[in-house]
Amino acid sequence: MIDSEKIRNDFPILQETVYGHPLTYLDNAATTQKPRCVVDRIKEGYLHRNANVHRGVHFLSQEATEAHESARERVRRFIHARSTSEIIFTRGTTESINLVASSFGELLSEGDEILTTVMEHHSNIVPWQLLEQRRGVVLKALPIRKDGTLQTEQLESLITSRTRLITLAHVSNTLATVNPVREIIRLAHAHGIPVLLDGAQSVPHFPVDVEELDADFLAFSGHKIYGPAGIGILYGKEEWLEKLPPYQGGGEMIDKVSFEKTTFNVLPYKFEAGTPDFIGSTALAAALEYIDGIGMESVAAHEQRLMDYALRRLGEIPEMRIIGGAEKRSGLISFLVGDIHPYDLGTILDKLGIAVRTGHHCAQPVMDYYGIDGTVRASFGIYNTEEDIDILVEGIDRAIRLFHH
Ligand SMILES: Cc1ncc(COP(=O)(O)O)c(C=O)c1O
């Protein structure tokens, strides 16, 4: 059991009031709040340790480099990668996927196929569509079912001799479905196809071990795991990263530059052009230390309990329609209530200090599949409690009374 009271004290923002109500923050899938230790690390970095990394002989630069590189090691341990060569700092999940689309894309020719799924965030669709335009590759999507699960049994028939990569969400940000990625990776590998996992909604919520999953690539964002915005991770198996050409050109990613010939730096620097967010990396490490201190197993159990409670409580509301009903789900719930527009419901909840997300959640193909414009989404984090869910349910009840009278 996690000590919610103690955890809540680590997040000063949870003491804020919104329109005179205590803040009830249920928008963790969009971004999480930051514990004091993360903000302190940023402040301490800029106030006392600020110098560019990897370039200076001077004391501060060496200290900054050491902190940045030990952050990389922290990330490696967190996802259980074999080597820090496999950990690339990016701006977030979106850039991590774009990096693969760009560099892996260079290896592809017209008619090669990328296989994704219908439940993806736009950031795992659009980069591949851009690649379709650039290189004439073909993007295919594994369909879903009304219960919010993938039609995994269709996978084999969608794979062809031209399939070069399978890329999918580990957890859907809209349906909460935890996809059977281990089985998908096994099947893909049996066909010699690598797999990219979008871990934006998995890595913050339960233990993810890239070695155990045998994932070829994994992308996630710092800001969704209690760390700062603007930093994220691309994990890639060393043998793949060695094969891929660089993503961007500039300082840091080179070995030797001349107008005759330029050679590139070793991994992971080959993929890190320019000055990295060396303060963000250390703040991300602080977030991982913090969450590791609680334990990812405990985090998962806590959020699972909250979700079960929320499903039960929301289920008591007449006209409640929950979108996505997978058995294996992670801590978020998308829903609609009667004919109340999600935006109206979200606005009323906001006036009660309850932060939820409304809209298509950057997953318009999912909305199209269900024939809806959007949903209201409540998503949980380590500091949420059953009381937050009671407040949400009361808020929804109030909205229903307001709309029906
Ligand atoms: C499943 C999923 N993939 C990708 C993203 C994009 O993450 P970011 O905006 O941090 O790059 C998000 C969140 O917005 C997400 O939920």
Tab-separated table of C-alpha atoms in Angstrom, residues 36-380:
chain	number	residue	atom	x	y	z
A	36	ARG	CA	9.255	19.018	-4.941
A	37	CYS	CA	12.460	16.994	-5.482
A	38	VAL	CA	12.115	17.345	-9.271
A	39	VAL	CA	11.590	21.096	-9.127
A	40	ASP	CA	14.456	21.399	-6.624
A	41	ARG	CA	16.746	19.503	-8.981
A	42	ILE	CA	15.969	21.941	-11.807
A	43	LYS	CA	16.532	24.914	-9.546
A	44	GLU	CA	19.714	23.511	-8.092
A	45	GLY	CA	20.990	22.677	-11.597
A	46	TYR	CA	20.535	26.177	-12.958
A	47	LEU	CA	21.663	27.927	-9.794
A	48	HIS	CA	24.744	25.844	-9.023
A	49	ARG	CA	25.719	23.434	-11.786
A	50	ASN	CA	24.974	25.173	-15.058
A	51	ALA	CA	27.528	24.559	-17.813
A	52	ASN	CA	27.362	22.929	-21.207
A	53	VAL	CA	28.058	19.214	-21.184
A	54	HIS	CA	30.682	17.101	-22.962
A	55	ARG	CA	32.705	20.076	-24.134
A	56	GLY	CA	34.588	21.696	-21.341
A	57	VAL	CA	37.652	20.865	-19.366
A	58	HIS	CA	36.461	23.176	-16.637
A	59	PHE	CA	35.057	21.994	-13.347
A	60	LEU	CA	31.398	22.947	-13.855
A	61	SER	CA	31.224	21.426	-17.299
A	62	GLN	CA	32.625	18.167	-16.011
A	63	GLU	CA	30.158	18.181	-13.148
A	64	ALA	CA	27.254	18.883	-15.507
A	65	THR	CA	28.434	16.104	-17.835
A	66	GLU	CA	28.668	13.658	-14.982
A	67	ALA	CA	25.147	14.522	-13.797
A	68	HIS	CA	23.735	14.219	-17.329
A	69	GLU	CA	25.430	10.886	-17.938
A	70	SER	CA	24.418	9.476	-14.580
A	71	ALA	CA	20.833	10.469	-15.464
A	72	ARG	CA	21.206	8.332	-18.571
A	73	GLU	CA	22.327	5.444	-16.367
A	74	ARG	CA	19.278	6.029	-14.118
A	75	VAL	CA	16.991	5.731	-17.142
A	76	ARG	CA	18.820	2.599	-18.301
A	77	ARG	CA	18.209	0.940	-14.958
A	78	PHE	CA	14.598	2.060	-14.854
A	79	ILE	CA	13.678	0.266	-18.080
A	80	HIS	CA	16.373	-2.400	-17.719
A	81	ALA	CA	18.267	-1.695	-20.939
A	82	ARG	CA	21.580	-3.486	-21.406
A	83	SER	CA	23.683	-0.391	-21.967
A	84	THR	CA	23.540	3.398	-21.761
A	85	SER	CA	24.400	3.340	-25.502
A	86	GLU	CA	20.776	2.357	-25.974
A	87	ILE	CA	19.334	5.383	-24.144
A	88	ILE	CA	18.810	8.470	-26.304
A	89	PHE	CA	17.575	11.727	-24.840
A	90	THR	CA	14.871	13.364	-26.955
A	91	ARG	CA	12.186	15.977	-26.328
A	92	GLY	CA	9.523	13.372	-25.623
A	93	THR	CA	7.577	10.460	-27.033
A	94	THR	CA	6.672	12.421	-30.147
A	95	GLU	CA	10.266	13.212	-31.007
A	96	SER	CA	11.366	9.668	-30.181
A	97	ILE	CA	8.875	8.250	-32.681
A	98	ASN	CA	9.805	10.878	-35.259
A	99	LEU	CA	13.461	9.952	-34.790
A	100	VAL	CA	12.725	6.320	-35.644
A	101	ALA	CA	10.436	7.286	-38.521
A	102	SER	CA	13.160	9.526	-39.894
A	103	SER	CA	16.235	7.316	-39.377
A	104	PHE	CA	14.630	3.896	-39.833
A	105	GLY	CA	12.719	5.438	-42.737
A	106	GLU	CA	16.030	6.027	-44.508
A	107	LEU	CA	16.434	2.250	-44.772
A	108	LEU	CA	13.060	1.804	-46.489
A	109	SER	CA	12.042	1.795	-50.119
A	110	GLU	CA	8.820	2.348	-51.972
A	111	GLY	CA	6.252	-0.323	-51.178
A	112	ASP	CA	7.755	-1.263	-47.808
A	113	GLU	CA	5.117	-1.491	-45.108
A	114	ILE	CA	4.770	-0.137	-41.586
A	115	LEU	CA	2.119	-1.730	-39.431
A	116	THR	CA	0.460	0.261	-36.654
A	117	THR	CA	-2.951	0.056	-34.950
A	118	VAL	CA	-6.197	2.003	-34.994
A	119	MET	CA	-5.834	2.942	-31.305
A	120	GLU	CA	-2.671	5.017	-31.666
A	121	HIS	CA	-2.039	8.545	-30.496
A	122	HIS	CA	-1.568	10.830	-33.512
A	123	SER	CA	2.147	10.893	-32.730
A	124	ASN	CA	2.332	7.245	-33.769
A	125	ILE	CA	0.348	7.790	-36.962
A	126	VAL	CA	1.374	11.092	-38.505
A	127	PRO	CA	5.179	10.547	-38.556
A	128	TRP	CA	4.519	7.383	-40.572
A	129	GLN	CA	2.137	9.200	-42.901
A	130	LEU	CA	4.852	11.780	-43.529
A	131	LEU	CA	7.139	8.884	-44.356
A	132	GLU	CA	4.503	7.543	-46.757
A	133	GLN	CA	4.690	10.863	-48.581
A	134	ARG	CA	8.481	11.042	-48.479
A	135	ARG	CA	9.420	7.511	-49.366
A	136	GLY	CA	6.317	5.825	-50.731
A	137	VAL	CA	6.035	3.359	-47.867
A	138	VAL	CA	2.612	1.998	-46.991
A	139	LEU	CA	1.049	2.444	-43.542
A	140	LYS	CA	-1.373	-0.257	-42.438
A	141	ALA	CA	-3.379	-0.371	-39.208
A	142	LEU	CA	-4.457	-3.329	-37.126
A	143	PRO	CA	-8.182	-2.899	-36.369
A	144	ILE	CA	-9.762	-2.782	-32.908
A	145	ARG	CA	-12.945	-4.219	-31.416
A	146	LYS	CA	-15.791	-2.444	-29.625
A	147	ASP	CA	-14.403	-3.575	-26.273
A	148	GLY	CA	-11.301	-1.503	-26.988
A	149	THR	CA	-8.929	-4.394	-27.654
A	150	LEU	CA	-6.781	-5.032	-30.703
A	151	GLN	CA	-7.819	-7.655	-33.223
A	152	THR	CA	-4.510	-9.380	-32.605
A	153	GLU	CA	-5.676	-12.469	-34.467
A	154	GLN	CA	-5.565	-10.323	-37.644
A	155	LEU	CA	-1.906	-9.515	-37.149
A	156	GLU	CA	-0.528	-12.528	-38.940
A	157	SER	CA	-2.650	-11.836	-42.032
A	158	LEU	CA	-1.589	-8.166	-42.120
A	159	ILE	CA	2.088	-9.067	-42.055
A	160	THR	CA	3.582	-9.447	-45.532
A	161	SER	CA	7.082	-9.948	-46.899
A	162	ARG	CA	7.264	-6.126	-47.139
A	163	THR	CA	6.434	-5.415	-43.454
A	164	ARG	CA	9.480	-3.617	-42.040
A	165	LEU	CA	8.297	-2.406	-38.630
A	166	ILE	CA	5.385	-2.834	-36.226
A	167	THR	CA	4.737	0.221	-34.078
A	168	LEU	CA	2.074	0.331	-31.391
A	169	ALA	CA	0.992	1.775	-28.083
A	170	HIS	CA	1.840	-0.345	-25.059
A	171	VAL	CA	-1.203	1.247	-23.404
A	172	SER	CA	-3.941	3.200	-25.196
A	173	ASN	CA	-4.247	6.783	-23.942
A	174	THR	CA	-7.974	6.740	-24.733
A	175	LEU	CA	-9.209	3.210	-24.113
A	176	ALA	CA	-6.797	2.267	-21.300
A	177	THR	CA	-6.179	-1.083	-22.982
A	178	VAL	CA	-2.893	-2.746	-22.077
A	179	ASN	CA	-1.947	-4.383	-25.349
A	180	PRO	CA	-0.490	-7.910	-25.424
A	181	VAL	CA	2.862	-6.568	-26.571
A	182	ARG	CA	4.907	-9.569	-25.475
A	183	GLU	CA	2.906	-11.832	-27.799
A	184	ILE	CA	2.965	-9.258	-30.595
A	185	ILE	CA	6.740	-8.859	-30.285
A	186	ARG	CA	7.208	-12.623	-30.324
A	187	LEU	CA	5.118	-12.971	-33.468
A	188	ALA	CA	6.851	-10.007	-35.142
A	189	HIS	CA	10.277	-11.433	-34.364
A	190	ALA	CA	9.248	-14.805	-35.779
A	191	HIS	CA	8.829	-12.882	-39.041
A	192	GLY	CA	12.073	-10.943	-38.535
A	193	ILE	CA	10.218	-7.659	-37.936
A	194	PRO	CA	11.308	-5.187	-35.227
A	195	VAL	CA	8.756	-3.556	-32.892
A	196	LEU	CA	8.530	0.003	-31.586
A	197	LEU	CA	6.503	0.444	-28.408
A	198	ASP	CA	4.925	3.770	-27.572
A	199	GLY	CA	5.389	3.621	-23.820
A	200	ALA	CA	3.979	7.088	-23.047
A	201	GLN	CA	1.137	5.548	-21.025
A	202	SER	CA	2.856	2.396	-19.782
A	203	VAL	CA	6.269	3.374	-18.416
A	204	PRO	CA	4.758	5.779	-15.813
A	205	HIS	CA	2.252	3.230	-14.547
A	206	PHE	CA	3.788	-0.230	-14.213
A	207	PRO	CA	7.219	-1.840	-14.480
A	208	VAL	CA	8.433	-1.970	-18.079
A	209	ASP	CA	11.492	-4.083	-18.794
A	210	VAL	CA	12.748	-3.750	-22.372
A	211	GLU	CA	14.966	-6.791	-22.097
A	212	GLU	CA	12.176	-9.014	-20.847
A	213	LEU	CA	9.769	-7.679	-23.498
A	214	ASP	CA	12.493	-7.941	-26.138
A	215	ALA	CA	11.276	-4.592	-27.555
A	216	ASP	CA	13.436	-3.128	-30.314
A	217	PHE	CA	12.455	0.476	-29.590
A	218	LEU	CA	10.578	2.120	-26.717
A	219	ALA	CA	9.518	5.760	-26.537
A	220	PHE	CA	8.306	7.684	-23.489
A	221	SER	CA	7.990	11.215	-22.098
A	222	GLY	CA	9.487	12.681	-18.935
A	223	HIS	CA	6.509	14.906	-18.175
A	224	LYS	CA	4.116	11.968	-17.909
A	225	ILE	CA	6.282	10.303	-15.265
A	226	TYR	CA	6.514	13.187	-12.771
A	227	GLY	CA	9.522	14.681	-14.577
A	228	PRO	CA	9.835	17.882	-16.592
A	229	ALA	CA	8.354	18.605	-20.017
A	230	GLY	CA	10.751	18.849	-22.937
A	231	ILE	CA	12.690	15.682	-22.209
A	232	GLY	CA	11.930	12.123	-23.204
A	233	ILE	CA	13.583	8.888	-24.076
A	234	LEU	CA	14.096	6.673	-27.036
A	235	TYR	CA	15.387	3.253	-26.121
A	236	GLY	CA	16.734	1.307	-29.082
A	237	LYS	CA	18.511	-2.016	-29.248
A	238	GLU	CA	22.149	-1.361	-29.938
A	239	GLU	CA	22.188	-3.496	-33.077
A	240	TRP	CA	19.365	-1.397	-34.529
A	241	LEU	CA	20.796	1.949	-33.489
A	242	GLU	CA	24.125	0.993	-35.078
A	243	LYS	CA	22.320	0.346	-38.369
A	244	LEU	CA	20.305	3.570	-38.437
A	245	PRO	CA	21.679	6.797	-39.910
A	246	PRO	CA	21.729	9.928	-37.703
A	247	TYR	CA	18.509	11.867	-37.105
A	248	GLN	CA	19.732	15.452	-36.993
A	249	GLY	CA	23.119	16.893	-37.800
A	250	GLY	CA	25.089	19.273	-35.649
A	251	GLY	CA	27.459	19.397	-32.737
A	252	GLU	CA	27.891	16.424	-30.439
A	253	MET	CA	26.739	13.818	-32.962
A	254	ILE	CA	29.977	13.942	-34.963
A	255	ASP	CA	33.374	12.343	-34.673
A	256	LYS	CA	35.284	14.411	-37.270
A	257	VAL	CA	33.959	17.075	-39.588
A	258	SER	CA	35.543	18.246	-42.802
A	259	PHE	CA	34.136	19.346	-46.118
A	260	GLU	CA	35.498	16.145	-47.647
A	261	LYS	CA	34.033	13.712	-45.149
A	262	THR	CA	32.263	13.775	-41.794
A	263	THR	CA	32.158	10.796	-39.466
A	264	PHE	CA	29.714	10.287	-36.669
A	265	ASN	CA	30.013	9.875	-32.951
A	266	VAL	CA	29.438	6.582	-31.146
A	267	LEU	CA	26.090	5.657	-29.601
A	268	PRO	CA	24.083	7.208	-28.131
A	269	TYR	CA	25.607	10.568	-29.161
A	270	LYS	CA	25.142	9.838	-32.862
A	271	PHE	CA	21.452	10.620	-32.282
A	272	GLU	CA	21.905	13.632	-30.019
A	273	ALA	CA	22.766	16.658	-32.125
A	274	GLY	CA	23.155	19.953	-30.311
A	275	THR	CA	23.147	20.893	-26.647
A	276	PRO	CA	20.857	18.497	-24.816
A	277	ASP	CA	18.505	19.466	-22.005
A	278	PHE	CA	21.140	18.594	-19.435
A	279	ILE	CA	19.124	20.021	-16.574
A	280	GLY	CA	15.938	18.270	-17.734
A	281	SER	CA	17.786	14.954	-17.857
A	282	THR	CA	18.846	15.251	-14.228
A	283	ALA	CA	15.332	16.305	-13.218
A	284	LEU	CA	13.965	13.257	-15.034
A	285	ALA	CA	16.446	11.154	-13.068
A	286	ALA	CA	15.123	12.754	-9.865
A	287	ALA	CA	11.590	11.792	-10.896
A	288	LEU	CA	12.654	8.195	-11.556
A	289	GLU	CA	14.450	8.048	-8.209
A	290	TYR	CA	11.303	9.351	-6.564
A	291	ILE	CA	8.977	6.858	-8.207
A	292	ASP	CA	11.438	4.010	-7.726
A	293	GLY	CA	11.448	4.927	-4.043
A	294	ILE	CA	7.730	4.156	-4.011
A	295	GLY	CA	8.225	1.121	-6.246
A	296	MET	CA	6.612	0.591	-9.627
A	297	GLU	CA	4.789	-2.522	-8.406
A	298	SER	CA	3.155	-0.435	-5.670
A	299	VAL	CA	2.344	2.337	-8.136
A	300	ALA	CA	0.640	-0.183	-10.425
A	301	ALA	CA	-1.313	-1.775	-7.559
A	302	HIS	CA	-2.437	1.628	-6.272
A	303	GLU	CA	-3.647	2.820	-9.662
A	304	GLN	CA	-5.331	-0.500	-10.369
A	305	ARG	CA	-7.256	-0.239	-7.090
A	306	LEU	CA	-8.274	3.308	-7.912
A	307	MET	CA	-9.423	2.308	-11.374
A	308	ASP	CA	-11.476	-0.611	-10.072
A	309	TYR	CA	-13.096	1.720	-7.562
A	310	ALA	CA	-13.721	4.360	-10.240
A	311	LEU	CA	-15.215	1.813	-12.648
A	312	ARG	CA	-17.580	0.659	-9.908
A	313	ARG	CA	-18.578	4.165	-8.813
A	314	LEU	CA	-18.964	5.517	-12.346
A	315	GLY	CA	-20.940	2.394	-13.243
A	316	GLU	CA	-23.568	3.445	-10.681
A	317	ILE	CA	-24.318	6.618	-12.651
A	318	PRO	CA	-27.341	6.245	-14.938
A	319	GLU	CA	-26.556	6.785	-18.622
A	320	MET	CA	-22.846	6.292	-18.013
A	321	ARG	CA	-21.128	4.937	-21.096
A	322	ILE	CA	-17.539	3.830	-20.623
A	323	ILE	CA	-15.549	3.697	-23.867
A	324	GLY	CA	-13.201	0.720	-23.856
A	325	GLY	CA	-13.763	-2.345	-21.768
A	326	ALA	CA	-10.569	-4.355	-21.986
A	327	GLU	CA	-9.913	-6.745	-19.146
A	328	LYS	CA	-6.282	-5.668	-18.924
A	329	ARG	CA	-6.383	-1.918	-18.519
A	330	SER	CA	-4.245	0.798	-17.020
A	331	GLY	CA	-5.344	3.724	-14.849
A	332	LEU	CA	-7.582	5.871	-16.978
A	333	ILE	CA	-11.252	5.904	-17.930
A	334	SER	CA	-12.869	7.485	-21.000
A	335	PHE	CA	-16.593	8.047	-20.733
A	336	LEU	CA	-19.720	9.802	-21.914
A	337	VAL	CA	-22.822	10.575	-19.886
A	338	GLY	CA	-26.170	10.458	-21.680
A	339	ASP	CA	-26.294	13.129	-24.335
A	340	ILE	CA	-24.168	15.641	-22.429
A	341	HIS	CA	-21.384	16.880	-24.682
A	342	PRO	CA	-17.986	15.962	-23.209
A	343	TYR	CA	-16.878	19.587	-23.451
A	344	ASP	CA	-19.896	20.744	-21.390
A	345	LEU	CA	-19.312	18.056	-18.803
A	346	GLY	CA	-15.615	18.931	-18.625
A	347	THR	CA	-16.460	22.612	-18.184
A	348	ILE	CA	-18.825	21.945	-15.291
A	349	LEU	CA	-16.289	19.659	-13.622
A	350	ASP	CA	-13.651	22.352	-14.069
A	351	LYS	CA	-15.834	24.853	-12.212
A	352	LEU	CA	-15.811	22.377	-9.324
A	353	GLY	CA	-12.006	22.242	-9.346
A	354	ILE	CA	-11.880	18.874	-11.096
A	355	ALA	CA	-9.294	18.647	-13.894
A	356	VAL	CA	-10.216	16.063	-16.512
A	357	ARG	CA	-9.531	16.026	-20.229
A	358	THR	CA	-12.212	16.247	-22.880
A	359	GLY	CA	-12.024	15.786	-26.627
A	360	HIS	CA	-10.470	13.288	-28.988
A	361	HIS	CA	-7.283	12.819	-26.946
A	362	CYS	CA	-5.167	12.953	-30.120
A	363	ALA	CA	-6.724	9.672	-31.210
A	364	GLN	CA	-9.262	10.688	-33.841
A	365	PRO	CA	-9.344	7.259	-35.541
A	366	VAL	CA	-10.564	5.828	-32.213
A	367	MET	CA	-13.343	8.429	-32.077
A	368	ASP	CA	-14.273	7.670	-35.685
A	369	TYR	CA	-14.415	3.969	-34.902
A	370	TYR	CA	-16.913	4.568	-32.071
A	371	GLY	CA	-18.739	7.250	-34.063
A	372	ILE	CA	-18.252	9.899	-31.365
A	373	ASP	CA	-16.671	13.354	-31.264
A	374	GLY	CA	-14.833	12.876	-28.045
A	375	THR	CA	-14.970	11.639	-24.481
A	376	VAL	CA	-14.279	12.838	-20.975
A	377	ARG	CA	-11.149	11.184	-19.653
A	378	ALA	CA	-10.159	10.792	-16.013
A	379	SER	CA	-6.629	9.485	-15.553
A	380	PHE	CA	-4.903	8.555	-12.332
